[in-house]
Amino acid sequence: MEFKRARSDEQRNERRRQILATAAAMLTEMPVADVALNELSRRVGLAKSNVLRYFESREAVLLELLDAEVQAWLAELEPLLQPVGGTPRERGDRLAAALAESLARRPVLCDLNSAQASVLERNVSTEVALHYKRATRRTFETLGGLVQRCVPELGLQDAARLGAVTTLIAAAAWPYSQPPAAMLAAYAADPELAALRADFTEVLRQTLEVTISGLLVRGEDRSISAERAG
């Protein structure tokens, strides 16, 4: 296919959208580790050097996809995380379940998130890093607002902390919940080992429940200390 340079901003943006859409489609077929720039270029119908006109690296493509996946997740959470009755702990448990279950429904997001620190942030420029980290900060602010809507007793600071913890625990738990063929065969051969396989939703839900409970107790302790000091 003869390469035709995109001349206008609209054409360049369309070319970027095509590259991102192709990479997103690949992620429904294979894990992040298997998404190669050569194959991405082939599927887009461009030489690798031409793909690099629009994104500086494979990792830059995937970081942008990660942000898009996160924004879609936040849009899904918006109607789910609504104020409801119950004690702070009961509302915290429901929040933990909603966060865990919503992430489990998004395997592409979880795979990208688990590769973020170890892979996706390793081959990008300062400019790309700044763009992504600023987007991440906005994500935590948005997620913190949704969390505080459900459990206002957490306060804004602890709600933001919970958003960061959710991302970190999900990143750690996801690889363990996706064992390779050899591990699956070992679990099948010895049922006593099957308990070692992590269930992503349960690990994340239980960890968030404990975290929320701890933050609530610490918040109460701070309030009591402030009252005594006053």
Tab-separated table of N, CA, C and O in Angstrom, residues 43-154:
chain	number	residue	atom	x	y	z
A	43	ARG	N	-1.087	-4.424	10.497
A	43	ARG	CA	-2.551	-4.390	10.530
A	43	ARG	C	-3.101	-3.012	10.158
A	43	ARG	O	-4.178	-2.923	9.565
A	44	VAL	N	-2.370	-1.969	10.520
A	44	VAL	CA	-2.812	-0.624	10.146
A	44	VAL	C	-2.611	-0.373	8.661
A	44	VAL	O	-3.319	0.434	8.050
A	45	GLY	N	-1.627	-1.087	8.085
A	45	GLY	CA	-1.323	-0.883	6.675
A	45	GLY	C	-0.285	0.188	6.448
A	45	GLY	O	-0.250	0.828	5.396
A	46	LEU	N	0.580	0.398	7.465
A	46	LEU	CA	1.636	1.401	7.379
A	46	LEU	C	2.973	0.759	7.727
A	46	LEU	O	3.029	-0.228	8.464
A	47	ALA	N	4.042	1.328	7.203
A	47	ALA	CA	5.372	0.919	7.633
A	47	ALA	C	5.566	1.338	9.086
A	47	ALA	O	4.963	2.306	9.557
A	48	LYS	N	6.417	0.603	9.797
A	48	LYS	CA	6.659	0.941	11.198
A	48	LYS	C	7.129	2.384	11.348
A	48	LYS	O	6.708	3.097	12.269
A	49	SER	N	7.990	2.833	10.437
A	49	SER	CA	8.495	4.203	10.507
A	49	SER	C	7.369	5.222	10.375
A	49	SER	O	7.432	6.312	10.956
A	50	ASN	N	6.328	4.856	9.630
A	50	ASN	CA	5.201	5.783	9.459
A	50	ASN	C	4.294	5.785	10.689
A	50	ASN	O	3.739	6.824	11.049
A	51	VAL	N	4.148	4.632	11.334
A	51	VAL	CA	3.404	4.598	12.600
A	51	VAL	C	4.099	5.494	13.626
A	51	VAL	O	3.452	6.219	14.392
A	52	LEU	N	5.435	5.474	13.596
A	52	LEU	CA	6.206	6.269	14.548
A	52	LEU	C	6.142	7.765	14.256
A	52	LEU	O	6.633	8.570	15.054
A	53	ARG	N	5.543	8.138	13.146
A	53	ARG	CA	5.290	9.565	12.902
A	53	ARG	C	4.182	10.083	13.828
A	53	ARG	O	4.110	11.275	14.112
A	54	TYR	N	3.327	9.167	14.273
A	54	TYR	CA	2.154	9.560	15.056
A	54	TYR	C	2.294	9.220	16.533
A	54	TYR	O	1.689	9.884	17.390
A	55	PHE	N	3.053	8.177	16.834
A	55	PHE	CA	3.334	7.786	18.219
A	55	PHE	C	4.811	7.455	18.305
A	55	PHE	O	5.330	6.725	17.462
A	56	GLU	N	5.472	7.931	19.327
A	56	GLU	CA	6.923	7.768	19.393
A	56	GLU	C	7.361	6.347	19.669
A	56	GLU	O	8.525	5.987	19.448
A	57	SER	N	6.452	5.507	20.196
A	57	SER	CA	6.811	4.123	20.521
A	57	SER	C	5.543	3.291	20.703
A	57	SER	O	4.437	3.832	20.814
A	58	ARG	N	5.736	1.988	20.749
A	58	ARG	CA	4.622	1.085	21.067
A	58	ARG	C	4.033	1.449	22.420
A	58	ARG	O	2.808	1.456	22.612
A	59	GLU	N	4.899	1.748	23.377
A	59	GLU	CA	4.450	2.064	24.724
A	59	GLU	C	3.597	3.328	24.756
A	59	GLU	O	2.640	3.416	25.534
A	60	ALA	N	3.923	4.301	23.920
A	60	ALA	CA	3.128	5.526	23.860
A	60	ALA	C	1.718	5.235	23.357
A	60	ALA	O	0.740	5.819	23.837
A	61	VAL	N	1.608	4.324	22.394
A	61	VAL	CA	0.289	3.903	21.905
A	61	VAL	C	-0.505	3.279	23.048
A	61	VAL	O	-1.673	3.618	23.288
A	62	LEU	N	0.133	2.376	23.766
A	62	LEU	CA	-0.564	1.633	24.810
A	62	LEU	C	-0.911	2.509	26.007
A	62	LEU	O	-1.954	2.303	26.651
A	63	LEU	N	-0.066	3.487	26.324
A	63	LEU	CA	-0.412	4.419	27.404
A	63	LEU	C	-1.653	5.226	27.051
A	63	LEU	O	-2.513	5.470	27.904
A	64	GLU	N	-1.755	5.639	25.797
A	64	GLU	CA	-2.946	6.389	25.396
A	64	GLU	C	-4.184	5.499	25.447
A	64	GLU	O	-5.270	5.946	25.839
A	65	LEU	N	-4.011	4.237	25.067
A	65	LEU	CA	-5.138	3.304	25.172
A	65	LEU	C	-5.524	3.079	26.632
A	65	LEU	O	-6.716	2.974	26.949
A	66	LEU	N	-4.540	2.999	27.502
A	66	LEU	CA	-4.831	2.823	28.926
A	66	LEU	C	-5.670	3.979	29.445
A	66	LEU	O	-6.661	3.772	30.159
A	67	ASP	N	-5.302	5.200	29.085
A	67	ASP	CA	-6.082	6.351	29.531
A	67	ASP	C	-7.503	6.284	28.978
A	67	ASP	O	-8.470	6.588	29.689
A	68	ALA	N	-7.653	5.877	27.715
A	68	ALA	CA	-8.995	5.762	27.125
A	68	ALA	C	-9.818	4.708	27.854
A	68	ALA	O	-11.021	4.903	28.104
A	69	GLU	N	-9.182	3.592	28.211
A	69	GLU	CA	-9.877	2.533	28.947
A	69	GLU	C	-10.304	3.026	30.326
A	69	GLU	O	-11.403	2.719	30.799
A	70	VAL	N	-9.440	3.779	30.977
A	70	VAL	CA	-9.758	4.317	32.305
A	70	VAL	C	-10.942	5.272	32.225
A	70	VAL	O	-11.846	5.242	33.077
A	71	GLN	N	-10.956	6.126	31.203
A	71	GLN	CA	-12.053	7.080	31.058
A	71	GLN	C	-13.380	6.345	30.819
A	71	GLN	O	-14.431	6.761	31.335
A	72	ALA	N	-13.337	5.278	30.040
A	72	ALA	CA	-14.548	4.484	29.812
A	72	ALA	C	-15.016	3.821	31.104
A	72	ALA	O	-16.224	3.719	31.375
A	73	TRP	N	-14.057	3.365	31.918
A	73	TRP	CA	-14.396	2.759	33.216
A	73	TRP	C	-15.045	3.781	34.135
A	73	TRP	O	-16.063	3.501	34.773
A	74	LEU	N	-14.484	4.984	34.193
A	74	LEU	CA	-15.057	6.031	35.043
A	74	LEU	C	-16.472	6.383	34.591
A	74	LEU	O	-17.354	6.631	35.421
A	75	ALA	N	-16.695	6.403	33.278
A	75	ALA	CA	-18.034	6.692	32.765
A	75	ALA	C	-19.017	5.601	33.181
A	75	ALA	O	-20.186	5.882	33.471
A	76	GLU	N	-18.544	4.369	33.239
A	76	GLU	CA	-19.399	3.265	33.695
A	76	GLU	C	-19.701	3.387	35.184
A	76	GLU	O	-20.812	3.092	35.639
A	77	LEU	N	-18.704	3.836	35.953
A	77	LEU	CA	-18.888	3.942	37.396
A	77	LEU	C	-19.850	5.060	37.791
A	77	LEU	O	-20.528	4.972	38.816
A	78	GLU	N	-19.890	6.114	36.989
A	78	GLU	CA	-20.694	7.293	37.332
A	78	GLU	C	-22.111	6.940	37.766
A	78	GLU	O	-22.554	7.361	38.838
A	79	PRO	N	-22.878	6.157	36.978
A	79	PRO	CA	-24.231	5.827	37.427
A	79	PRO	C	-24.282	4.724	38.485
A	79	PRO	O	-25.288	4.565	39.168
A	80	LEU	N	-23.180	3.964	38.618
A	80	LEU	CA	-23.175	2.853	39.574
A	80	LEU	C	-22.923	3.319	41.003
A	80	LEU	O	-23.501	2.775	41.954
A	81	LEU	N	-22.057	4.304	41.150
A	81	LEU	CA	-21.673	4.756	42.488
A	81	LEU	C	-22.564	5.912	42.907
A	81	LEU	O	-22.247	7.079	42.707
A	82	GLN	N	-23.678	5.557	43.500
A	82	GLN	CA	-24.664	6.537	43.941
A	82	GLN	C	-24.839	6.444	45.456
A	82	GLN	O	-24.635	5.383	46.050
A	83	PRO	N	-25.209	7.554	46.104
A	83	PRO	CA	-25.434	7.520	47.558
A	83	PRO	C	-26.567	6.552	47.904
A	83	PRO	O	-27.616	6.564	47.259
A	84	VAL	N	-26.317	5.700	48.875
A	84	VAL	CA	-27.337	4.758	49.342
A	84	VAL	C	-27.291	4.723	50.866
A	84	VAL	O	-26.368	5.253	51.484
A	85	GLY	N	-28.290	4.072	51.460
A	85	GLY	CA	-28.355	4.023	52.912
A	85	GLY	C	-27.413	3.005	53.507
A	85	GLY	O	-26.721	2.268	52.810
A	86	GLY	N	-27.402	2.966	54.846
A	86	GLY	CA	-26.567	2.009	55.555
A	86	GLY	C	-25.480	2.701	56.344
A	86	GLY	O	-25.265	3.907	56.242
A	87	THR	N	-24.794	1.920	57.152
A	87	THR	CA	-23.677	2.446	57.933
A	87	THR	C	-22.499	2.737	57.002
A	87	THR	O	-22.458	2.238	55.871
A	88	PRO	N	-21.521	3.516	57.460
A	88	PRO	CA	-20.333	3.762	56.632
A	88	PRO	C	-19.652	2.464	56.195
A	88	PRO	O	-19.218	2.345	55.047
A	89	ARG	N	-19.574	1.488	57.093
A	89	ARG	CA	-18.919	0.226	56.726
A	89	ARG	C	-19.738	-0.515	55.666
A	89	ARG	O	-19.168	-1.083	54.738
A	90	GLU	N	-21.058	-0.529	55.813
A	90	GLU	CA	-21.887	-1.210	54.816
A	90	GLU	C	-21.756	-0.538	53.449
A	90	GLU	O	-21.646	-1.211	52.413
A	91	ARG	N	-21.753	0.775	53.454
A	91	ARG	CA	-21.590	1.487	52.183
A	91	ARG	C	-20.199	1.269	51.616
A	91	ARG	O	-20.011	1.182	50.401
A	92	GLY	N	-19.215	1.166	52.508
A	92	GLY	CA	-17.851	0.894	52.060
A	92	GLY	C	-17.730	-0.471	51.420
A	92	GLY	O	-17.046	-0.643	50.401
A	93	ASP	N	-18.400	-1.470	52.003
A	93	ASP	CA	-18.374	-2.822	51.433
A	93	ASP	C	-19.036	-2.843	50.057
A	93	ASP	O	-18.551	-3.520	49.136
A	94	ARG	N	-20.138	-2.117	49.913
A	94	ARG	CA	-20.799	-2.073	48.596
A	94	ARG	C	-19.920	-1.362	47.572
A	94	ARG	O	-19.862	-1.757	46.409
A	95	LEU	N	-19.233	-0.321	48.026
A	95	LEU	CA	-18.315	0.390	47.137
A	95	LEU	C	-17.196	-0.536	46.693
A	95	LEU	O	-16.839	-0.575	45.497
A	96	ALA	N	-16.627	-1.288	47.629
A	96	ALA	CA	-15.542	-2.216	47.299
A	96	ALA	C	-16.001	-3.239	46.262
A	96	ALA	O	-15.278	-3.549	45.300
A	97	ALA	N	-17.190	-3.760	46.435
A	97	ALA	CA	-17.714	-4.750	45.494
A	97	ALA	C	-17.936	-4.134	44.114
A	97	ALA	O	-17.599	-4.743	43.093
A	98	ALA	N	-18.472	-2.921	44.085
A	98	ALA	CA	-18.734	-2.264	42.796
A	98	ALA	C	-17.443	-1.996	42.047
A	98	ALA	O	-17.356	-2.212	40.825
A	99	LEU	N	-16.422	-1.530	42.748
A	99	LEU	CA	-15.137	-1.261	42.108
A	99	LEU	C	-14.508	-2.542	41.574
A	99	LEU	O	-14.033	-2.589	40.427
A	100	ALA	N	-14.508	-3.588	42.402
A	100	ALA	CA	-13.885	-4.851	41.988
A	100	ALA	C	-14.622	-5.480	40.810
A	100	ALA	O	-14.002	-5.937	39.843
A	101	GLU	N	-15.939	-5.517	40.884
A	101	GLU	CA	-16.708	-6.156	39.820
A	101	GLU	C	-16.627	-5.379	38.508
A	101	GLU	O	-16.568	-5.975	37.431
A	102	SER	N	-16.597	-4.053	38.597
A	102	SER	CA	-16.526	-3.264	37.374
A	102	SER	C	-15.167	-3.431	36.694
A	102	SER	O	-15.087	-3.483	35.460
A	103	LEU	N	-14.109	-3.531	37.468
A	103	LEU	CA	-12.790	-3.752	36.879
A	103	LEU	C	-12.670	-5.148	36.282
A	103	LEU	O	-12.056	-5.328	35.230
A	104	ALA	N	-13.260	-6.135	36.944
A	104	ALA	CA	-13.204	-7.505	36.421
A	104	ALA	C	-13.878	-7.618	35.064
A	104	ALA	O	-13.518	-8.496	34.263
A	105	ARG	N	-14.830	-6.744	34.794
A	105	ARG	CA	-15.508	-6.756	33.487
A	105	ARG	C	-14.661	-6.104	32.392
A	105	ARG	O	-15.072	-6.100	31.230
A	106	ARG	N	-13.509	-5.580	32.757
A	106	ARG	CA	-12.663	-4.874	31.789
A	106	ARG	C	-11.259	-5.486	31.758
A	106	ARG	O	-10.287	-4.906	32.253
A	107	PRO	N	-11.129	-6.655	31.156
A	107	PRO	CA	-9.820	-7.327	31.140
A	107	PRO	C	-8.738	-6.545	30.406
A	107	PRO	O	-7.566	-6.603	30.791
A	108	VAL	N	-9.099	-5.824	29.347
A	108	VAL	CA	-8.091	-5.041	28.624
A	108	VAL	C	-7.531	-3.947	29.532
A	108	VAL	O	-6.308	-3.728	29.596
A	109	LEU	N	-8.402	-3.265	30.243
A	109	LEU	CA	-7.957	-2.240	31.190
A	109	LEU	C	-7.043	-2.855	32.243
A	109	LEU	O	-5.981	-2.306	32.565
A	110	CYS	N	-7.440	-3.995	32.784
A	110	CYS	CA	-6.639	-4.631	33.836
A	110	CYS	C	-5.276	-5.058	33.318
A	110	CYS	O	-4.262	-4.921	34.017
A	111	ASP	N	-5.231	-5.580	32.095
A	111	ASP	CA	-3.955	-6.008	31.518
A	111	ASP	C	-3.038	-4.810	31.286
A	111	ASP	O	-1.847	-4.837	31.612
A	112	LEU	N	-3.585	-3.736	30.728
A	112	LEU	CA	-2.792	-2.521	30.523
A	112	LEU	C	-2.320	-1.945	31.849
A	112	LEU	O	-1.165	-1.533	31.995
A	113	ASN	N	-3.213	-1.899	32.824
A	113	ASN	CA	-2.874	-1.351	34.134
A	113	ASN	C	-1.757	-2.149	34.795
A	113	ASN	O	-0.848	-1.582	35.411
A	114	SER	N	-1.798	-3.479	34.651
A	114	SER	CA	-0.772	-4.314	35.282
A	114	SER	C	0.598	-4.140	34.630
A	114	SER	O	1.626	-4.406	35.251
A	115	ALA	N	0.603	-3.683	33.362
A	115	ALA	CA	1.868	-3.487	32.645
A	115	ALA	C	2.372	-2.051	32.711
A	115	ALA	O	3.460	-1.746	32.214
A	116	GLN	N	1.609	-1.179	33.327
A	116	GLN	CA	1.927	0.249	33.281
A	116	GLN	C	3.326	0.564	33.803
A	116	GLN	O	4.170	1.114	33.078
A	117	ALA	N	3.581	0.258	35.060
A	117	ALA	CA	4.845	0.678	35.673
A	117	ALA	C	6.042	-0.088	35.135
A	117	ALA	O	7.120	0.483	34.945
A	118	SER	N	5.879	-1.385	34.880
A	118	SER	CA	7.022	-2.214	34.498
A	118	SER	C	7.332	-2.170	33.013
A	118	SER	O	8.464	-2.461	32.613
A	119	VAL	N	6.352	-1.822	32.176
A	119	VAL	CA	6.551	-1.870	30.724
A	119	VAL	C	6.207	-0.547	30.043
A	119	VAL	O	7.042	0.066	29.372
A	120	LEU	N	4.989	-0.082	30.217
A	120	LEU	CA	4.496	1.027	29.406
A	120	LEU	C	5.198	2.350	29.692
A	120	LEU	O	5.268	3.218	28.816
A	121	GLU	N	5.713	2.531	30.894
A	121	GLU	CA	6.366	3.786	31.236
A	121	GLU	C	7.871	3.770	30.964
A	121	GLU	O	8.574	4.728	31.272
A	122	ARG	N	8.378	2.702	30.349
A	122	ARG	CA	9.822	2.521	30.211
A	122	ARG	C	10.392	2.997	28.882
A	122	ARG	O	11.593	3.030	28.719
A	123	ASN	N	9.590	3.343	27.915
A	123	ASN	CA	10.118	3.711	26.605
A	123	ASN	C	9.359	4.903	26.041
A	123	ASN	O	8.883	4.872	24.906
A	124	VAL	N	9.232	5.937	26.864
A	124	VAL	CA	8.513	7.136	26.444
A	124	VAL	C	9.314	8.380	26.821
A	124	VAL	O	10.138	8.353	27.728
A	125	SER	N	9.036	9.464	26.129
A	125	SER	CA	9.714	10.724	26.392
A	125	SER	C	9.096	11.415	27.600
A	125	SER	O	8.015	11.047	28.080
A	126	THR	N	9.784	12.458	28.059
A	126	THR	CA	9.260	13.257	29.170
A	126	THR	C	7.916	13.876	28.795
A	126	THR	O	7.005	13.965	29.623
A	127	GLU	N	7.785	14.294	27.541
A	127	GLU	CA	6.537	14.910	27.096
A	127	GLU	C	5.360	13.942	27.214
A	127	GLU	O	4.292	14.296	27.729
A	128	VAL	N	5.566	12.714	26.743
A	128	VAL	CA	4.505	11.703	26.847
A	128	VAL	C	4.238	11.371	28.317
A	128	VAL	O	3.080	11.215	28.725
A	129	ALA	N	5.299	11.271	29.103
A	129	ALA	CA	5.131	10.963	30.530
A	129	ALA	C	4.320	12.045	31.236
A	129	ALA	O	3.430	11.744	32.047
A	130	LEU	N	4.617	13.315	30.945
A	130	LEU	CA	3.867	14.410	31.548
A	130	LEU	C	2.395	14.351	31.168
A	130	LEU	O	1.511	14.519	32.017
A	131	HIS	N	2.131	14.116	29.892
A	131	HIS	CA	0.748	14.045	29.419
A	131	HIS	C	-0.002	12.931	30.131
A	131	HIS	O	-1.137	13.125	30.604
A	132	TYR	N	0.641	11.762	30.251
A	132	TYR	CA	-0.042	10.628	30.870
A	132	TYR	C	-0.229	10.835	32.372
A	132	TYR	O	-1.305	10.558	32.915
A	133	LYS	N	0.804	11.317	33.059
A	133	LYS	CA	0.703	11.473	34.508
A	133	LYS	C	-0.303	12.556	34.888
A	133	LYS	O	-0.979	12.453	35.916
A	134	ARG	N	-0.408	13.587	34.075
A	134	ARG	CA	-1.437	14.599	34.339
A	134	ARG	C	-2.828	14.011	34.167
A	134	ARG	O	-3.745	14.330	34.936
A	135	ALA	N	-2.982	13.145	33.170
A	135	ALA	CA	-4.263	12.463	32.985
A	135	ALA	C	-4.554	11.542	34.167
A	135	ALA	O	-5.699	11.441	34.631
A	136	THR	N	-3.508	10.894	34.684
A	136	THR	CA	-3.673	10.011	35.846
A	136	THR	C	-4.122	10.802	37.068
A	136	THR	O	-4.994	10.351	37.829
A	137	ARG	N	-3.537	11.970	37.258
A	137	ARG	CA	-3.940	12.806	38.394
A	137	ARG	C	-5.411	13.189	38.287
A	137	ARG	O	-6.156	13.136	39.272
A	138	ARG	N	-5.850	13.537	37.086
A	138	ARG	CA	-7.274	13.868	36.900
A	138	ARG	C	-8.158	12.656	37.156
A	138	ARG	O	-9.254	12.775	37.717
A	139	THR	N	-7.665	11.488	36.784
A	139	THR	CA	-8.416	10.250	37.029
A	139	THR	C	-8.620	10.026	38.522
A	139	THR	O	-9.728	9.714	38.976
A	140	PHE	N	-7.554	10.181	39.301
A	140	PHE	CA	-7.666	9.982	40.744
A	140	PHE	C	-8.617	10.998	41.370
A	140	PHE	O	-9.353	10.674	42.307
A	141	GLU	N	-8.598	12.222	40.865
A	141	GLU	CA	-9.514	13.242	41.379
A	141	GLU	C	-10.960	12.863	41.084
A	141	GLU	O	-11.844	12.982	41.952
A	142	THR	N	-11.206	12.402	39.857
A	142	THR	CA	-12.568	11.993	39.485
A	142	THR	C	-13.019	10.788	40.294
A	142	THR	O	-14.141	10.753	40.820
A	143	LEU	N	-12.145	9.784	40.403
A	143	LEU	CA	-12.492	8.584	41.160
A	143	LEU	C	-12.696	8.911	42.625
A	143	LEU	O	-13.620	8.394	43.270
A	144	GLY	N	-11.870	9.800	43.157
A	144	GLY	CA	-12.039	10.206	44.548
A	144	GLY	C	-13.384	10.859	44.785
A	144	GLY	O	-14.031	10.634	45.817
A	145	GLY	N	-13.838	11.660	43.828
A	145	GLY	CA	-15.156	12.286	43.951
A	145	GLY	C	-16.275	11.259	43.956
A	145	GLY	O	-17.242	11.382	44.717
A	146	LEU	N	-16.149	10.230	43.117
A	146	LEU	CA	-17.164	9.174	43.075
A	146	LEU	C	-17.163	8.370	44.376
A	146	LEU	O	-18.224	7.999	44.894
A	147	VAL	N	-15.963	8.104	44.900
A	147	VAL	CA	-15.849	7.371	46.162
A	147	VAL	C	-16.480	8.170	47.296
A	147	VAL	O	-17.246	7.628	48.110
A	148	GLN	N	-16.188	9.456	47.348
A	148	GLN	CA	-16.718	10.282	48.432
A	148	GLN	C	-18.232	10.409	48.351
A	148	GLN	O	-18.908	10.561	49.376
A	149	ARG	N	-18.764	10.315	47.145
A	149	ARG	CA	-20.214	10.345	46.998
A	149	ARG	C	-20.851	9.173	47.745
A	149	ARG	O	-21.920	9.307	48.346
A	150	CYS	N	-20.189	8.011	47.689
A	150	CYS	CA	-20.732	6.813	48.344
A	150	CYS	C	-20.424	6.760	49.836
A	150	CYS	O	-21.247	6.304	50.630
A	151	VAL	N	-19.219	7.186	50.197
A	151	VAL	CA	-18.802	7.140	51.604
A	151	VAL	C	-18.203	8.503	51.967
A	151	VAL	O	-16.984	8.666	52.044
A	152	PRO	N	-19.052	9.501	52.178
A	152	PRO	CA	-18.541	10.851	52.459
A	152	PRO	C	-17.697	10.924	53.724
A	152	PRO	O	-16.876	11.831	53.872
A	153	GLU	N	-17.890	9.947	54.620
A	153	GLU	CA	-17.113	9.949	55.871
A	153	GLU	C	-15.616	9.800	55.618
A	153	GLU	O	-14.802	10.131	56.495
A	154	LEU	N	-15.230	9.318	54.455
A	154	LEU	CA	-13.808	9.163	54.157
A	154	LEU	C	-13.103	10.502	54.037
A	154	LEU	O	-11.919	10.620	54.334
